[in-house]
């Protein structure tokens, strides 16, 4: 079982920056990937950034060059540094962890943190 808690959301003007953090606890040794998703009002949840064990981060085209995802080696924390924010970045941002136990893959989600970018 993995528990995820996000923090760092808020209200910022366009062009500003925010840093989101996700604290993982529980059986974190089983985690092999972590990701950030966002969901705008009335829209589906979409992948923003993904990092896998031993791999380079993947970014959606809409955030490339503006967002940076990082994690510590122990996978206790992942962060999403968001620069040059745009109003279309507004939404609830969720942290997701994927863990593997034997042949079974599990997904865990945090409760989300609101990011609002004003124009």
PDB file of C-alpha atoms in Angstrom:
ATOM      1  CA  UNK A   1       0.000   0.000   0.000  1.00  0.00           C
ATOM      2  CA  UNK A   2       1.285   3.455  -0.961  1.00  0.00           C
ATOM      3  CA  UNK A   3      -0.072   6.761   0.268  1.00  0.00           C
ATOM      4  CA  UNK A   4       0.540   9.975  -1.671  1.00  0.00           C
ATOM      5  CA  UNK A   5       0.050  13.509  -0.404  1.00  0.00           C
ATOM      6  CA  UNK A   6       0.424  16.499  -2.717  1.00  0.00           C
ATOM      7  CA  UNK A   7       1.222  20.053  -1.696  1.00  0.00           C
ATOM      8  CA  UNK A   8       2.281  23.346  -3.228  1.00  0.00           C
ATOM      9  CA  UNK A   9      -0.719  24.361  -5.288  1.00  0.00           C
ATOM     10  CA  UNK A  10      -2.145  27.849  -5.280  1.00  0.00           C
ATOM     11  CA  UNK A  11      -3.059  30.921  -7.268  1.00  0.00           C
ATOM     12  CA  UNK A  12      -0.441  32.537  -9.479  1.00  0.00           C
ATOM     13  CA  UNK A  13      -0.419  35.051 -12.295  1.00  0.00           C
ATOM     14  CA  UNK A  14       0.425  34.013 -15.823  1.00  0.00           C
ATOM     15  CA  UNK A  15       4.183  33.844 -16.257  1.00  0.00           C
ATOM     16  CA  UNK A  16       4.716  32.889 -12.633  1.00  0.00           C
ATOM     17  CA  UNK A  17       6.020  29.709 -11.061  1.00  0.00           C
ATOM     18  CA  UNK A  18       4.867  27.072  -8.610  1.00  0.00           C
ATOM     19  CA  UNK A  19       6.536  23.978  -7.204  1.00  0.00           C
ATOM     20  CA  UNK A  20       4.363  20.990  -6.426  1.00  0.00           C
ATOM     21  CA  UNK A  21       5.525  18.229  -4.126  1.00  0.00           C
ATOM     22  CA  UNK A  22       4.252  14.703  -3.573  1.00  0.00           C
ATOM     23  CA  UNK A  23       5.221  12.769  -0.475  1.00  0.00           C
ATOM     24  CA  UNK A  24       5.050   8.991  -0.755  1.00  0.00           C
ATOM     25  CA  UNK A  25       4.819   6.635   2.176  1.00  0.00           C
ATOM     26  CA  UNK A  26       4.157   2.938   2.696  1.00  0.00           C
ATOM     27  CA  UNK A  27       5.684   0.245   0.494  1.00  0.00           C
ATOM     28  CA  UNK A  28       7.634   2.720  -1.624  1.00  0.00           C
ATOM     29  CA  UNK A  29      10.248   0.123  -2.503  1.00  0.00           C
ATOM     30  CA  UNK A  30       7.692  -1.398  -4.905  1.00  0.00           C
ATOM     31  CA  UNK A  31       7.199   1.836  -6.849  1.00  0.00           C
ATOM     32  CA  UNK A  32       8.611   1.722 -10.375  1.00  0.00           C
ATOM     33  CA  UNK A  33       7.036   4.859 -11.817  1.00  0.00           C
ATOM     34  CA  UNK A  34       5.572   8.133 -10.628  1.00  0.00           C
ATOM     35  CA  UNK A  35       3.674  10.719 -12.561  1.00  0.00           C
ATOM     36  CA  UNK A  36       1.842  14.017 -12.397  1.00  0.00           C
ATOM     37  CA  UNK A  37      -1.590  14.360 -13.989  1.00  0.00           C
ATOM     38  CA  UNK A  38      -3.899  17.331 -14.157  1.00  0.00           C
ATOM     39  CA  UNK A  39      -7.606  17.743 -14.656  1.00  0.00           C
ATOM     40  CA  UNK A  40      -9.162  20.974 -15.824  1.00  0.00           C
ATOM     41  CA  UNK A  41     -12.849  21.666 -15.103  1.00  0.00           C
ATOM     42  CA  UNK A  42     -15.031  19.576 -17.401  1.00  0.00           C
ATOM     43  CA  UNK A  43     -12.027  17.835 -18.939  1.00  0.00           C
ATOM     44  CA  UNK A  44     -10.495  14.400 -18.630  1.00  0.00           C
ATOM     45  CA  UNK A  45      -7.460  13.823 -16.468  1.00  0.00           C
ATOM     46  CA  UNK A  46      -4.317  14.087 -18.568  1.00  0.00           C
ATOM     47  CA  UNK A  47      -0.698  13.065 -18.118  1.00  0.00           C
ATOM     48  CA  UNK A  48       1.683  15.959 -17.522  1.00  0.00           C
ATOM     49  CA  UNK A  49       4.968  14.269 -16.622  1.00  0.00           C
ATOM     50  CA  UNK A  50       6.227  10.780 -15.848  1.00  0.00           C
ATOM     51  CA  UNK A  51       9.396   9.365 -14.403  1.00  0.00           C
ATOM     52  CA  UNK A  52      10.315   5.700 -14.213  1.00  0.00           C
ATOM     53  CA  UNK A  53      13.004   3.916 -12.254  1.00  0.00           C
ATOM     54  CA  UNK A  54      16.261   4.476 -14.074  1.00  0.00           C
ATOM     55  CA  UNK A  55      14.600   6.416 -16.883  1.00  0.00           C
ATOM     56  CA  UNK A  56      14.492   9.992 -18.061  1.00  0.00           C
ATOM     57  CA  UNK A  57      11.406  12.068 -17.389  1.00  0.00           C
ATOM     58  CA  UNK A  58       8.691  12.224 -20.032  1.00  0.00           C
ATOM     59  CA  UNK A  59       6.722  15.430 -20.557  1.00  0.00           C
ATOM     60  CA  UNK A  60       3.561  16.197 -22.405  1.00  0.00           C
ATOM     61  CA  UNK A  61       4.228  18.550 -25.311  1.00  0.00           C
ATOM     62  CA  UNK A  62       2.146  21.259 -23.669  1.00  0.00           C
ATOM     63  CA  UNK A  63       4.598  21.577 -20.763  1.00  0.00           C
ATOM     64  CA  UNK A  64       7.953  20.750 -22.353  1.00  0.00           C
ATOM     65  CA  UNK A  65      10.546  23.377 -21.575  1.00  0.00           C
ATOM     66  CA  UNK A  66       8.424  24.861 -18.781  1.00  0.00           C
ATOM     67  CA  UNK A  67       7.913  22.043 -16.287  1.00  0.00           C
ATOM     68  CA  UNK A  68      10.554  19.879 -14.643  1.00  0.00           C
ATOM     69  CA  UNK A  69       9.827  16.701 -12.718  1.00  0.00           C
ATOM     70  CA  UNK A  70      12.327  15.383 -10.206  1.00  0.00           C
ATOM     71  CA  UNK A  71      12.477  12.735  -7.518  1.00  0.00           C
ATOM     72  CA  UNK A  72      14.842  11.612  -4.838  1.00  0.00           C
ATOM     73  CA  UNK A  73      16.535   8.241  -5.151  1.00  0.00           C
ATOM     74  CA  UNK A  74      14.456   6.760  -2.374  1.00  0.00           C
ATOM     75  CA  UNK A  75      11.240   7.847  -4.135  1.00  0.00           C
ATOM     76  CA  UNK A  76       9.963   9.423  -0.978  1.00  0.00           C
ATOM     77  CA  UNK A  77       9.342  12.668  -2.821  1.00  0.00           C
ATOM     78  CA  UNK A  78       8.596  13.801  -6.330  1.00  0.00           C
ATOM     79  CA  UNK A  79       8.412  17.425  -7.342  1.00  0.00           C
ATOM     80  CA  UNK A  80       7.031  19.318 -10.286  1.00  0.00           C
ATOM     81  CA  UNK A  81       8.642  22.693 -10.898  1.00  0.00           C
ATOM     82  CA  UNK A  82       6.296  24.715 -13.067  1.00  0.00           C
ATOM     83  CA  UNK A  83       7.616  27.864 -14.724  1.00  0.00           C
ATOM     84  CA  UNK A  84       6.121  30.280 -17.244  1.00  0.00           C
ATOM     85  CA  UNK A  85       2.655  29.215 -16.180  1.00  0.00           C
ATOM     86  CA  UNK A  86      -0.269  29.823 -18.503  1.00  0.00           C
ATOM     87  CA  UNK A  87      -4.002  30.067 -17.751  1.00  0.00           C
ATOM     88  CA  UNK A  88      -4.473  26.751 -19.573  1.00  0.00           C
ATOM     89  CA  UNK A  89      -2.304  25.089 -16.905  1.00  0.00           C
ATOM     90  CA  UNK A  90      -5.139  25.627 -14.442  1.00  0.00           C
ATOM     91  CA  UNK A  91      -6.539  22.467 -12.912  1.00  0.00           C
ATOM     92  CA  UNK A  92      -6.261  19.974 -10.109  1.00  0.00           C
ATOM     93  CA  UNK A  93      -2.859  18.295 -10.163  1.00  0.00           C
ATOM     94  CA  UNK A  94      -2.616  14.703  -9.016  1.00  0.00           C
ATOM     95  CA  UNK A  95       0.369  12.585  -8.124  1.00  0.00           C
ATOM     96  CA  UNK A  96       0.260   8.938  -9.184  1.00  0.00           C
ATOM     97  CA  UNK A  97       2.471   6.016  -8.260  1.00  0.00           C
ATOM     98  CA  UNK A  98       2.660   2.662 -10.003  1.00  0.00           C
ATOM     99  CA  UNK A  99       3.948  -0.260  -7.992  1.00  0.00           C
ATOM    100  CA  UNK A 100       4.505  -3.860  -8.862  1.00  0.00           C
ATOM    101  CA  UNK A 101       4.087  -6.812  -6.516  1.00  0.00           C
ATOM    102  CA  UNK A 102       4.750 -10.103  -8.236  1.00  0.00           C
ATOM    103  CA  UNK A 103       2.743 -10.080 -11.452  1.00  0.00           C
ATOM    104  CA  UNK A 104       0.278  -7.479 -10.240  1.00  0.00           C
ATOM    105  CA  UNK A 105       0.516  -3.769 -10.965  1.00  0.00           C
ATOM    106  CA  UNK A 106      -1.131  -1.269  -8.649  1.00  0.00           C
ATOM    107  CA  UNK A 107      -1.948   2.386  -9.121  1.00  0.00           C
ATOM    108  CA  UNK A 108      -2.157   4.882  -6.285  1.00  0.00           C
ATOM    109  CA  UNK A 109      -3.375   8.463  -6.440  1.00  0.00           C
ATOM    110  CA  UNK A 110      -3.064  11.448  -4.178  1.00  0.00           C
ATOM    111  CA  UNK A 111      -5.981  13.691  -3.294  1.00  0.00           C
ATOM    112  CA  UNK A 112      -4.913  16.439  -5.689  1.00  0.00           C
ATOM    113  CA  UNK A 113      -3.840  20.042  -5.303  1.00  0.00           C
ATOM    114  CA  UNK A 114      -5.453  22.995  -7.062  1.00  0.00           C
ATOM    115  CA  UNK A 115      -3.405  25.176  -9.382  1.00  0.00           C
ATOM    116  CA  UNK A 116      -5.030  28.335 -10.695  1.00  0.00           C
ATOM    117  CA  UNK A 117      -3.256  30.595 -13.178  1.00  0.00           C
ATOM    118  CA  UNK A 118      -4.843  33.978 -13.730  1.00  0.00           C
ATOM    119  CA  UNK A 119      -4.427  35.939 -16.944  1.00  0.00           C
TER     120      UNK A 119
END
